[in-house]
Amino acid sequence: MKDELSKAYEAQKYETEIYKRWEESGFFAPNKDSKAKPFCVIMPPPNSNGSLHIGHAVFVTLEDIMIRYHRMKGEAALWLPGADHAGFETQVVYQKKLEKEGRNWFHIPREELYKEIWDFTQTNKKVMEGQLRRLGASCDWSREIFTLDERIVKTVNETFKKLYDDGLVYRGERIINWCVKHQTTLSDLEVKHEEKDGALTHIKYSIKNSDKFIIVATTRPETMLGDTAVAVNPKDKRYKNLIGEIVILPLVGREIPIVADAAVEMEFGTGAVKVTPSHDPLDFEIAQRHNLEKIQVIGQDGKMTVAAGAPYAGLKAEEARVKVVEDLRALGLIVKEEPHKHVVGACYKCGRVIEPLVLPQWFIKVKPLTEKALKAVKAGKTKFVTEKFEKIFFHWLKNLRDWNISRQIVWGIRIPVWYRSADAHGKSEEIYVGTEAPKGDGWEQEKDVFDTWFSSSQWPFATLQITGDFKKFYPTSVMETGYDILPFWVMRMLMLGLYATGRVPFQTVYLHGLVRDKDRQKMSKSKGNVIDPLGVVDMYGADALRMALVFGVSAGNDIVISEDKIRAHRNFANKIWNASRFVLMNLGDDSKPTDSAELKKQKLTSADAHMLKRLSEVVKRVTKFLDKFEFHLAAEEIYQFFWHEFCDKYLEEVKPRLQIEGEEKRAAQAVLRETLVSSLKLLHPFMPFVTESVYQMLSGKEKQFLMIEEWPK
RNA sequence: GGGUUCGUAGCUCAGUUGGUUAGAGCGCCACAUUGACAUUGUGGAGGUCAGAGGUUCAACUCCUCUCGGACCCACCA
């Protein structure tokens, strides 16, 4: 049998087969009735709009290490997988797909689109699940849930209703971030800020019944058509006597007041600000304070509205900007235009400059939720690995503003609110918030859907409630994900988890970094430096990739990976394979699982004793590192030990003894087996496939999976 | 403007609460090897731990400053 083994480990020959046997064994699912200590990780559900990238391989590796380790420790280890419909993200992907096919998104009926995207995601989901299997994810597939599962939708609607009843969600006409290309609002977190070269234009506004004027400075001259005031700082001596005066808005002729507001910076520009409540966040606030009229001069299409006036209506905002300046110049009202670098918000997907608009949207009043989250983390209910993320987290929580959860998209959970318009019943507009449609005629459901993160934020408790595991597994043990979604997801899961269940959703947050290439560059399709995890798995095996992703990477730091590094760990897998082959060849026919009783009978040489002593030290250290989430140290420890102590030293030392029958040979055999088997166990969470393949050969008749063997002590 | 963080061998990074000759992977040099493995072994070169000051019996590790990066946030129009 031993001669059949090839000289080199051929990953592709074993991995798929082994995974199948693991899955069929049912050991991915924790025993429901066991009294064992629970250990639970909720998988961050991958987006079902494409295939897995290297970042997914990172979370699979880290979470699978944790799960396999705790499973071997005899705990009830649950890793609950899922797939994310990924609302806006998926809609963007699908829009691009339609564009390529020459179809127009906006011409397709809502229901039809929804159906199409549904099918699209379900296809992707299947591919993705296969890929997770290839990577060795030992998650419990019987519990897998899709984020649009009707039971999830129900939970999400109930949470919304509860928030509404508690006064924590409100519908507000507020200034929001509008993406003209995608025709939807975005939350503040989805807006990226970019520095752009622009101009600061100084414009003369003349004061009524006087020959005086006031000069305002703006980066968006076209919005002046919607001005309803000019604001100055109340402390500004230059303008003190102008406060309360009326200004005649050029080009428009509207009479607007000069108001005093502390939000105006005296040092910037001229110290006088034109106030356009409908198109600037600060101006909107000033307008609220001074009860100013709001005039919308830019529409959702990014073009000037009728309210902008005859020569401008219909022009794109950028075109209007040019024309407004021209017209003002013709009137001699442009004082100067100076080059000006300023920061503008842009859609995080398409990069197009955000158009601030006033629209009725649903907002979550964030303060009561952040306060609870802050308190819970400060009390140590949830710990961050590493601590630096706790600081960042606090900073986030303290500065968060109300969260717009309305999205004008198709792909998502429709907000469970119904309106009955005024003319239907002669009354003023009615609003109904509930999980089901209200009775009676004339009700129309809100067209907007939830921000995906609103439903995702409920994921830990929503899923466990569905699978019936809430009682045993909530709060979950570890939330493992990338640090880039700390504010989007982790923070909000804490907020909504605490709100809905009264308890934190997870005890530990472990955050990993971004994957970078060997030149420390972010991986992206456009740079052409992406490593396709599945391609790597085909070439070098999943174990090699997994090991390469943890080796030398401490928690929270970015992960540098190159083909060289993966190859190095493919070599390590091969080392494991060959060392095992050697041990097998020298064990004789009694290659049964390790038996420490048998070991005790042997007369050990000092080399044997040393080996066993080292083994026991390494077991302790690896265990300690795993408990402290120091995966890289655990990996390095067992790597060094196995290769350079066990293989390079002990194996070589013992070779002569194995040639001569006798007690020295038997002792060597016992130590070889003991050390190898324990090492395989320690290595298993990191490199599950090779270790299991080898173990299956070692264990002979009494076949049990290494996956569920007991963790060494 | 606010925040976080980093600067250790040629490259990418470890270095647990401060404690003997500072480590790994890859790369490099020399040698060995048909005997578990060339996806190998043995040996080796290579670091004033960014710089300055301070605390200490002792600092890569703590404190301050300087220089130089990275990232995140942000309504000076």
mmCIF file of C-alpha atoms in Angstrom, chain A residues 282-571:
data_model
loop_
_atom_site.group_PDB
_atom_site.id
_atom_site.type_symbol
_atom_site.label_atom_id
_atom_site.label_comp_id
_atom_site.label_asym_id
_atom_site.label_seq_id
_atom_site.Cartn_x
_atom_site.Cartn_y
_atom_site.Cartn_z
ATOM 1 C CA LEU A 282 -24.511 73.384 5.326
ATOM 2 C CA ASP A 283 -26.905 75.741 3.586
ATOM 3 C CA PHE A 284 -29.710 73.347 4.335
ATOM 4 C CA GLU A 285 -28.948 73.581 8.015
ATOM 5 C CA ILE A 286 -28.699 77.333 7.924
ATOM 6 C CA ALA A 287 -32.068 77.387 6.192
ATOM 7 C CA GLN A 288 -33.561 75.229 8.918
ATOM 8 C CA ARG A 289 -32.350 77.612 11.564
ATOM 9 C CA HIS A 290 -33.591 80.704 9.786
ATOM 10 C CA ASN A 291 -36.709 79.271 8.273
ATOM 11 C CA LEU A 292 -35.629 80.005 4.740
ATOM 12 C CA GLU A 293 -37.399 78.955 1.597
ATOM 13 C CA LYS A 294 -35.948 75.975 -0.290
ATOM 14 C CA ILE A 295 -35.899 76.182 -4.051
ATOM 15 C CA GLN A 296 -34.799 73.141 -6.014
ATOM 16 C CA VAL A 297 -32.942 74.260 -9.122
ATOM 17 C CA ILE A 298 -31.235 70.959 -9.940
ATOM 18 C CA GLY A 299 -33.293 67.843 -10.594
ATOM 19 C CA GLN A 300 -32.645 64.185 -10.000
ATOM 20 C CA ASP A 301 -31.411 63.936 -13.573
ATOM 21 C CA GLY A 302 -28.640 66.392 -12.785
ATOM 22 C CA LYS A 303 -30.200 69.053 -14.981
ATOM 23 C CA MET A 304 -31.494 72.485 -14.062
ATOM 24 C CA THR A 305 -35.163 72.534 -13.218
ATOM 25 C CA VAL A 306 -37.875 74.913 -14.407
ATOM 26 C CA ALA A 307 -37.442 76.753 -11.142
ATOM 27 C CA ALA A 308 -33.942 77.679 -12.270
ATOM 28 C CA GLY A 309 -35.429 80.036 -14.818
ATOM 29 C CA ALA A 310 -35.849 80.135 -18.546
ATOM 30 C CA PRO A 311 -32.330 80.346 -19.958
ATOM 31 C CA TYR A 312 -30.984 77.677 -17.642
ATOM 32 C CA ALA A 313 -33.738 75.123 -17.242
ATOM 33 C CA GLY A 314 -32.807 71.873 -18.968
ATOM 34 C CA LEU A 315 -29.086 72.504 -18.976
ATOM 35 C CA LYS A 316 -26.825 70.093 -17.160
ATOM 36 C CA ALA A 317 -25.567 71.590 -13.928
ATOM 37 C CA GLU A 318 -22.019 71.823 -15.324
ATOM 38 C CA GLU A 319 -23.276 73.635 -18.412
ATOM 39 C CA ALA A 320 -25.358 75.957 -16.314
ATOM 40 C CA ARG A 321 -22.296 76.772 -14.251
ATOM 41 C CA VAL A 322 -20.506 78.104 -17.325
ATOM 42 C CA LYS A 323 -23.507 80.049 -18.521
ATOM 43 C CA VAL A 324 -24.257 81.589 -15.145
ATOM 44 C CA VAL A 325 -20.696 82.840 -14.863
ATOM 45 C CA GLU A 326 -20.817 84.218 -18.405
ATOM 46 C CA ASP A 327 -24.050 86.028 -17.733
ATOM 47 C CA LEU A 328 -22.822 87.417 -14.434
ATOM 48 C CA ARG A 329 -19.639 88.572 -16.070
ATOM 49 C CA ALA A 330 -21.618 90.355 -18.748
ATOM 50 C CA LEU A 331 -23.323 92.245 -15.948
ATOM 51 C CA GLY A 332 -19.968 93.041 -14.376
ATOM 52 C CA LEU A 333 -20.789 91.055 -11.269
ATOM 53 C CA ILE A 334 -17.867 88.650 -11.287
ATOM 54 C CA VAL A 335 -15.184 90.045 -9.044
ATOM 55 C CA LYS A 336 -12.698 87.269 -9.548
ATOM 56 C CA GLU A 337 -12.300 83.578 -10.127
ATOM 57 C CA GLU A 338 -9.426 81.971 -8.323
ATOM 58 C CA PRO A 339 -8.187 78.405 -8.662
ATOM 59 C CA HIS A 340 -9.321 76.407 -5.698
ATOM 60 C CA LYS A 341 -8.719 72.852 -4.555
ATOM 61 C CA HIS A 342 -11.697 71.498 -2.752
ATOM 62 C CA VAL A 343 -13.059 68.233 -1.562
ATOM 63 C CA VAL A 344 -16.184 66.869 -3.157
ATOM 64 C CA GLY A 345 -18.256 63.822 -2.422
ATOM 65 C CA ALA A 346 -18.418 61.127 -5.056
ATOM 66 C CA CYS A 347 -20.373 57.914 -5.531
ATOM 67 C CA TYR A 348 -18.156 55.116 -4.252
ATOM 68 C CA LYS A 349 -19.147 52.962 -7.206
ATOM 69 C CA CYS A 350 -19.013 55.223 -10.247
ATOM 70 C CA GLY A 351 -16.986 58.130 -8.899
ATOM 71 C CA ARG A 352 -19.488 60.663 -10.141
ATOM 72 C CA VAL A 353 -19.802 63.782 -8.027
ATOM 73 C CA ILE A 354 -22.665 63.528 -5.574
ATOM 74 C CA GLU A 355 -25.528 65.929 -6.059
ATOM 75 C CA PRO A 356 -26.908 66.976 -2.692
ATOM 76 C CA LEU A 357 -30.690 67.078 -2.974
ATOM 77 C CA VAL A 358 -33.625 67.342 -0.659
ATOM 78 C CA LEU A 359 -35.797 64.224 -0.723
ATOM 79 C CA PRO A 360 -38.099 62.488 1.713
ATOM 80 C CA GLN A 361 -36.188 59.511 3.073
ATOM 81 C CA TRP A 362 -36.313 57.139 5.988
ATOM 82 C CA PHE A 363 -33.666 57.774 8.592
ATOM 83 C CA ILE A 364 -32.542 55.942 11.661
ATOM 84 C CA LYS A 365 -31.987 58.097 14.678
ATOM 85 C CA VAL A 366 -28.567 56.894 15.448
ATOM 86 C CA LYS A 367 -27.667 58.423 18.779
ATOM 87 C CA PRO A 368 -29.577 56.099 21.152
ATOM 88 C CA LEU A 369 -28.123 53.120 19.302
ATOM 89 C CA THR A 370 -24.536 54.307 19.281
ATOM 90 C CA GLU A 371 -24.686 55.083 22.967
ATOM 91 C CA LYS A 372 -25.638 51.508 23.753
ATOM 92 C CA ALA A 373 -22.928 50.137 21.518
ATOM 93 C CA LEU A 374 -20.371 52.391 23.103
ATOM 94 C CA LYS A 375 -21.376 51.285 26.549
ATOM 95 C CA ALA A 376 -21.302 47.595 25.675
ATOM 96 C CA VAL A 377 -17.841 47.747 24.179
ATOM 97 C CA LYS A 378 -16.515 49.837 27.018
ATOM 98 C CA ALA A 379 -17.883 47.228 29.414
ATOM 99 C CA GLY A 380 -15.892 44.607 27.527
ATOM 100 C CA LYS A 381 -18.927 42.726 26.225
ATOM 101 C CA THR A 382 -17.291 42.806 22.832
ATOM 102 C CA LYS A 383 -13.546 42.849 22.400
ATOM 103 C CA PHE A 384 -11.597 43.878 19.361
ATOM 104 C CA VAL A 385 -8.561 42.114 17.948
ATOM 105 C CA THR A 386 -6.482 44.178 17.785
ATOM 106 C CA GLU A 387 -7.176 46.947 20.220
ATOM 107 C CA LYS A 388 -6.440 49.668 17.729
ATOM 108 C CA PHE A 389 -9.762 48.917 16.085
ATOM 109 C CA GLU A 390 -11.525 49.663 19.301
ATOM 110 C CA LYS A 391 -10.216 53.210 19.159
ATOM 111 C CA ILE A 392 -11.310 53.567 15.564
ATOM 112 C CA PHE A 393 -14.652 52.101 16.465
ATOM 113 C CA PHE A 394 -15.219 54.630 19.228
ATOM 114 C CA HIS A 395 -14.274 57.430 16.927
ATOM 115 C CA TRP A 396 -16.809 56.202 14.432
ATOM 116 C CA LEU A 397 -19.586 55.830 16.930
ATOM 117 C CA LYS A 398 -19.084 59.279 18.338
ATOM 118 C CA ASN A 399 -19.237 60.999 14.978
ATOM 119 C CA LEU A 400 -22.014 59.096 13.313
ATOM 120 C CA ARG A 401 -24.932 61.032 11.898
ATOM 121 C CA ASP A 402 -28.436 59.797 11.220
ATOM 122 C CA TRP A 403 -28.496 56.954 8.775
ATOM 123 C CA ASN A 404 -30.466 57.192 5.568
ATOM 124 C CA ILE A 405 -31.776 53.700 4.887
ATOM 125 C CA SER A 406 -33.901 54.484 1.815
ATOM 126 C CA ARG A 407 -32.594 53.420 -1.546
ATOM 127 C CA GLN A 408 -34.262 54.148 -4.859
ATOM 128 C CA ILE A 409 -33.303 50.791 -6.263
ATOM 129 C CA VAL A 410 -35.112 47.632 -7.202
ATOM 130 C CA TRP A 411 -32.908 44.952 -5.740
ATOM 131 C CA GLY A 412 -33.584 44.690 -2.072
ATOM 132 C CA ILE A 413 -36.150 44.496 0.673
ATOM 133 C CA ARG A 414 -38.943 46.928 0.060
ATOM 134 C CA ILE A 415 -39.569 49.209 2.988
ATOM 135 C CA PRO A 416 -42.761 48.059 4.751
ATOM 136 C CA VAL A 417 -44.518 51.403 4.686
ATOM 137 C CA TRP A 418 -47.747 52.214 2.915
ATOM 138 C CA TYR A 419 -49.091 55.595 1.934
ATOM 139 C CA ARG A 420 -52.618 56.675 1.154
ATOM 140 C CA SER A 421 -52.658 59.901 -0.729
ATOM 141 C CA ALA A 422 -54.723 62.903 0.251
ATOM 142 C CA ASP A 423 -57.060 62.911 -2.734
ATOM 143 C CA ALA A 424 -58.144 59.289 -2.306
ATOM 144 C CA HIS A 425 -60.068 59.989 0.840
ATOM 145 C CA GLY A 426 -60.094 63.695 1.130
ATOM 146 C CA LYS A 427 -57.915 63.501 4.189
ATOM 147 C CA SER A 428 -54.289 64.418 4.494
ATOM 148 C CA GLU A 429 -51.764 61.789 3.502
ATOM 149 C CA GLU A 430 -51.796 58.727 5.699
ATOM 150 C CA ILE A 431 -48.824 56.558 6.529
ATOM 151 C CA TYR A 432 -48.964 52.980 7.656
ATOM 152 C CA VAL A 433 -45.932 51.156 8.947
ATOM 153 C CA GLY A 434 -46.232 47.434 9.466
ATOM 154 C CA THR A 435 -44.875 44.102 8.470
ATOM 155 C CA GLU A 436 -47.931 43.363 6.317
ATOM 156 C CA ALA A 437 -49.943 45.525 3.939
ATOM 157 C CA PRO A 438 -52.773 47.427 5.648
ATOM 158 C CA LYS A 439 -56.428 46.730 4.985
ATOM 159 C CA GLY A 440 -58.530 49.117 2.957
ATOM 160 C CA ASP A 441 -58.259 50.745 -0.429
ATOM 161 C CA GLY A 442 -55.887 53.211 -1.875
ATOM 162 C CA TRP A 443 -52.765 52.143 -0.027
ATOM 163 C CA GLU A 444 -49.584 52.113 -1.978
ATOM 164 C CA GLN A 445 -46.351 50.590 -0.754
ATOM 165 C CA GLU A 446 -43.192 52.632 -0.475
ATOM 166 C CA LYS A 447 -41.154 52.110 -3.626
ATOM 167 C CA ASP A 448 -37.801 52.436 -1.926
ATOM 168 C CA VAL A 449 -35.916 49.488 -0.549
ATOM 169 C CA PHE A 450 -33.668 49.253 2.483
ATOM 170 C CA ASP A 451 -29.997 49.985 2.386
ATOM 171 C CA THR A 452 -28.525 46.460 2.309
ATOM 172 C CA TRP A 453 -26.562 47.202 5.431
ATOM 173 C CA PHE A 454 -29.762 47.715 7.329
ATOM 174 C CA SER A 455 -30.686 44.086 6.862
ATOM 175 C CA SER A 456 -27.093 42.844 7.065
ATOM 176 C CA SER A 457 -26.785 44.513 10.426
ATOM 177 C CA GLN A 458 -29.324 42.091 11.775
ATOM 178 C CA TRP A 459 -27.643 39.059 10.290
ATOM 179 C CA PRO A 460 -26.260 37.331 13.401
ATOM 180 C CA PHE A 461 -29.495 37.183 15.346
ATOM 181 C CA ALA A 462 -31.747 36.918 12.305
ATOM 182 C CA THR A 463 -29.959 33.806 11.054
ATOM 183 C CA LEU A 464 -29.672 32.069 14.400
ATOM 184 C CA GLN A 465 -33.333 32.666 15.089
ATOM 185 C CA ILE A 466 -34.223 30.964 11.829
ATOM 186 C CA THR A 467 -32.034 27.920 12.402
ATOM 187 C CA GLY A 468 -33.229 27.556 15.967
ATOM 188 C CA ASP A 469 -29.743 28.093 17.336
ATOM 189 C CA PHE A 470 -30.273 31.450 18.949
ATOM 190 C CA LYS A 471 -30.439 30.166 22.464
ATOM 191 C CA LYS A 472 -27.281 28.123 22.265
ATOM 192 C CA PHE A 473 -25.124 30.250 20.012
ATOM 193 C CA TYR A 474 -26.057 33.899 20.585
ATOM 194 C CA PRO A 475 -24.033 35.984 21.249
ATOM 195 C CA THR A 476 -21.733 34.434 18.689
ATOM 196 C CA SER A 477 -18.099 33.899 19.563
ATOM 197 C CA VAL A 478 -16.205 35.715 16.869
ATOM 198 C CA MET A 479 -17.071 38.100 14.075
ATOM 199 C CA GLU A 480 -14.241 37.816 11.600
ATOM 200 C CA THR A 481 -14.186 40.201 8.674
ATOM 201 C CA GLY A 482 -12.146 42.832 6.843
ATOM 202 C CA TYR A 483 -11.389 46.078 8.615
ATOM 203 C CA ASP A 484 -12.754 48.021 5.671
ATOM 204 C CA ILE A 485 -16.306 47.174 6.668
ATOM 205 C CA LEU A 486 -15.935 48.028 10.322
ATOM 206 C CA PRO A 487 -18.223 51.083 10.005
ATOM 207 C CA PHE A 488 -20.579 49.635 7.415
ATOM 208 C CA TRP A 489 -21.238 46.349 9.053
ATOM 209 C CA VAL A 490 -19.575 45.629 12.377
ATOM 210 C CA MET A 491 -20.622 48.888 13.975
ATOM 211 C CA ARG A 492 -24.183 48.564 12.754
ATOM 212 C CA MET A 493 -24.454 44.913 13.746
ATOM 213 C CA LEU A 494 -23.543 45.964 17.246
ATOM 214 C CA MET A 495 -26.082 48.765 17.174
ATOM 215 C CA LEU A 496 -28.977 46.744 15.830
ATOM 216 C CA GLY A 497 -28.027 43.526 17.563
ATOM 217 C CA LEU A 498 -28.090 45.295 20.894
ATOM 218 C CA TYR A 499 -31.305 47.027 20.005
ATOM 219 C CA ALA A 500 -33.165 43.931 18.888
ATOM 220 C CA THR A 501 -31.896 41.379 21.394
ATOM 221 C CA GLY A 502 -30.512 43.418 24.253
ATOM 222 C CA ARG A 503 -27.195 41.663 23.868
ATOM 223 C CA VAL A 504 -24.108 42.142 21.761
ATOM 224 C CA PRO A 505 -24.077 39.980 18.630
ATOM 225 C CA PHE A 506 -20.513 38.753 19.128
ATOM 226 C CA GLN A 507 -17.941 38.512 21.877
ATOM 227 C CA THR A 508 -14.887 39.129 19.790
ATOM 228 C CA VAL A 509 -14.330 41.070 16.619
ATOM 229 C CA TYR A 510 -11.319 39.904 14.649
ATOM 230 C CA LEU A 511 -10.474 42.129 11.730
ATOM 231 C CA HIS A 512 -8.153 41.186 8.910
ATOM 232 C CA GLY A 513 -6.470 43.468 6.419
ATOM 233 C CA LEU A 514 -6.511 43.952 2.694
ATOM 234 C CA VAL A 515 -4.670 41.622 0.393
ATOM 235 C CA ARG A 516 -1.845 43.272 -1.484
ATOM 236 C CA ASP A 517 0.601 42.114 -4.111
ATOM 237 C CA LYS A 518 4.322 41.821 -3.503
ATOM 238 C CA ASP A 519 4.764 45.514 -4.246
ATOM 239 C CA ARG A 520 2.205 46.342 -1.589
ATOM 240 C CA GLN A 521 -0.295 47.418 -4.210
ATOM 241 C CA LYS A 522 -3.972 46.830 -3.676
ATOM 242 C CA MET A 523 -5.236 44.101 -5.903
ATOM 243 C CA SER A 524 -7.662 45.254 -8.522
ATOM 244 C CA LYS A 525 -8.873 44.076 -11.870
ATOM 245 C CA SER A 526 -7.822 47.315 -13.515
ATOM 246 C CA LYS A 527 -4.246 46.965 -12.290
ATOM 247 C CA GLY A 528 -4.193 43.383 -13.504
ATOM 248 C CA ASN A 529 -2.460 42.199 -10.337
ATOM 249 C CA VAL A 530 -5.259 40.075 -8.965
ATOM 250 C CA ILE A 531 -4.571 36.583 -7.767
ATOM 251 C CA ASP A 532 -7.504 34.326 -8.512
ATOM 252 C CA PRO A 533 -7.813 32.111 -5.455
ATOM 253 C CA LEU A 534 -9.369 29.262 -7.363
ATOM 254 C CA GLY A 535 -6.651 29.339 -9.984
ATOM 255 C CA VAL A 536 -4.109 29.115 -7.206
ATOM 256 C CA VAL A 537 -5.966 26.232 -5.621
ATOM 257 C CA ASP A 538 -5.891 24.369 -8.908
ATOM 258 C CA MET A 539 -2.197 24.922 -9.261
ATOM 259 C CA TYR A 540 -0.837 24.604 -5.733
ATOM 260 C CA GLY A 541 -3.655 23.311 -3.594
ATOM 261 C CA ALA A 542 -5.901 24.991 -1.075
ATOM 262 C CA ASP A 543 -3.543 24.227 1.798
ATOM 263 C CA ALA A 544 -0.730 26.173 0.192
ATOM 264 C CA LEU A 545 -2.937 29.198 -0.360
ATOM 265 C CA ARG A 546 -4.349 29.074 3.147
ATOM 266 C CA MET A 547 -0.964 28.818 4.770
ATOM 267 C CA ALA A 548 0.383 31.612 2.598
ATOM 268 C CA LEU A 549 -2.453 33.843 3.746
ATOM 269 C CA VAL A 550 -1.733 33.461 7.448
ATOM 270 C CA PHE A 551 2.023 33.103 7.512
ATOM 271 C CA GLY A 552 3.772 36.241 8.654
ATOM 272 C CA VAL A 553 0.597 38.282 8.904
ATOM 273 C CA SER A 554 -0.444 39.680 12.250
ATOM 274 C CA ALA A 555 -4.045 40.579 13.000
ATOM 275 C CA GLY A 556 -5.370 43.692 11.372
ATOM 276 C CA ASN A 557 -2.429 44.200 9.066
ATOM 277 C CA ASP A 558 -2.590 44.014 5.333
ATOM 278 C CA ILE A 559 -1.684 40.737 3.753
ATOM 279 C CA VAL A 560 1.101 40.645 1.239
ATOM 280 C CA ILE A 561 0.958 37.658 -1.003
ATOM 281 C CA SER A 562 2.820 36.498 -4.052
ATOM 282 C CA GLU A 563 3.034 33.356 -6.062
ATOM 283 C CA ASP A 564 6.453 32.730 -4.510
ATOM 284 C CA LYS A 565 4.943 32.622 -1.086
ATOM 285 C CA ILE A 566 2.210 30.243 -2.154
ATOM 286 C CA ARG A 567 4.759 28.007 -3.806
ATOM 287 C CA ALA A 568 6.788 27.957 -0.610
ATOM 288 C CA HIS A 569 3.834 26.567 1.261
ATOM 289 C CA ARG A 570 3.047 24.102 -1.465
ATOM 290 C CA ASN A 571 6.548 22.855 -0.693
#
